PDB file of C-alpha atoms in Angstrom:
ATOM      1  CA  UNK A   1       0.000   0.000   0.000  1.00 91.00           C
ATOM      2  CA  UNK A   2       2.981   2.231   0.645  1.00 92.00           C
ATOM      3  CA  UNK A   3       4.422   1.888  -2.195  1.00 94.00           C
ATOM      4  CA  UNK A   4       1.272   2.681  -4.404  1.00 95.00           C
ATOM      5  CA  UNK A   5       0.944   5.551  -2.578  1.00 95.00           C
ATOM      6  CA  UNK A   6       4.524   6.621  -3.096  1.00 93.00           C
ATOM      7  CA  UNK A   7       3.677   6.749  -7.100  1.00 95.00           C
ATOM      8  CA  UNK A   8       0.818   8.615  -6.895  1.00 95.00           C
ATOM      9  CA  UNK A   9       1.540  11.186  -9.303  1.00 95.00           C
ATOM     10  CA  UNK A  10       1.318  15.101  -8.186  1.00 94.00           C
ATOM     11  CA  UNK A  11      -1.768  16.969  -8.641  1.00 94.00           C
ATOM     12  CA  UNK A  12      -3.805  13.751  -8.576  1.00 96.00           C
ATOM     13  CA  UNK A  13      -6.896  12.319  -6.629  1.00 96.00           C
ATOM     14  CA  UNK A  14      -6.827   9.560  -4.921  1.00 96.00           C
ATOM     15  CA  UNK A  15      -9.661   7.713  -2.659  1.00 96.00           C
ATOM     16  CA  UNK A  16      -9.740   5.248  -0.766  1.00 95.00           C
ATOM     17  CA  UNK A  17     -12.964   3.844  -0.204  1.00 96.00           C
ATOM     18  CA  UNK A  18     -13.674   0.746   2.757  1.00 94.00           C
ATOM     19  CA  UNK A  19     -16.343   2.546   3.901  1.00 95.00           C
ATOM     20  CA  UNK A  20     -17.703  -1.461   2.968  1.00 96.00           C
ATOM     21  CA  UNK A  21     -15.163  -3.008   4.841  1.00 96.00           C
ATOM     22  CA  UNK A  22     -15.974  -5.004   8.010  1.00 97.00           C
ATOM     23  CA  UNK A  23     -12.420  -4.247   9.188  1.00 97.00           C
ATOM     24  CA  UNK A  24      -9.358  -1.831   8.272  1.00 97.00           C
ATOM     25  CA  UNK A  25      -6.279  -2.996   9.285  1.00 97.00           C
ATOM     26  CA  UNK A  26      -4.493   0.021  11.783  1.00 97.00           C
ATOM     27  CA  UNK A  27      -1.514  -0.006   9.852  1.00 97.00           C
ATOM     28  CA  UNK A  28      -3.703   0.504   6.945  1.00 96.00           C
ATOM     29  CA  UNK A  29      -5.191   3.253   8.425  1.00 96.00           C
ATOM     30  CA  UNK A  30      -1.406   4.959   9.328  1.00 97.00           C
ATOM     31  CA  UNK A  31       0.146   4.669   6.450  1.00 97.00           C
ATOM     32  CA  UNK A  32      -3.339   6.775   4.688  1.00 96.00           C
ATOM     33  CA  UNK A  33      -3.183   9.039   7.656  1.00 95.00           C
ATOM     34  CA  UNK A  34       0.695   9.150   7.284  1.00 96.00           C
ATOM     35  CA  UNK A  35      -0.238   9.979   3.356  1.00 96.00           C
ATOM     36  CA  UNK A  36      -2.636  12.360   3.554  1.00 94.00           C
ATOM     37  CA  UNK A  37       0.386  14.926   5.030  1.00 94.00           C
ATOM     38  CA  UNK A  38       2.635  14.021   1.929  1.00 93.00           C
ATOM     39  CA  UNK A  39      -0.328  14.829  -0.274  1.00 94.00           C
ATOM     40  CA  UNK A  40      -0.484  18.436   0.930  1.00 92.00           C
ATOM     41  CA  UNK A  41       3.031  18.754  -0.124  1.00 93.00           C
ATOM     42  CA  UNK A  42       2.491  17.456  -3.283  1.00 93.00           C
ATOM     43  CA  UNK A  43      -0.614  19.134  -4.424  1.00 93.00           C
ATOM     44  CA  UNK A  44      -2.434  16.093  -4.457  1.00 95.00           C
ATOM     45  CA  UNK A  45      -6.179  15.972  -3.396  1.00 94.00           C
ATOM     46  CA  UNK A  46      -6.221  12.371  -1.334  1.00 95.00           C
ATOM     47  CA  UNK A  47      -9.731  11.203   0.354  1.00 95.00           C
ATOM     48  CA  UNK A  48     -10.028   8.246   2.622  1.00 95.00           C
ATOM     49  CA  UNK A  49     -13.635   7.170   3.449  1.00 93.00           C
ATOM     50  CA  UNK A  50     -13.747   4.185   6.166  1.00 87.00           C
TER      51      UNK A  50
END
């Protein structure tokens, strides 16, 4: 997951949706948290929806 993250072009817009998911691992939900500060940086929109 990382590492699609990491290649996530600039200016882009992500989302990640397990808003259906019956669990979300916590490292899952670091590494998108983690994310979502590199995105500002990067001019990238990112949503997470869980």
């Amino acid at each position: 997951m990382s590492y699609e993250l990491d290649n996530v072009p600039d200016n882009a817009h992500p989302i990640i949706d397990g808003s259906k998911s019956k669990y979300i691992d916590p490292d899952a939900v670091e590494i998108t948290e983690n994310f979502k500060i590199v995105a500002k940086s990067r001019k990238t929109k990112f949503e997470t929806n869980y």
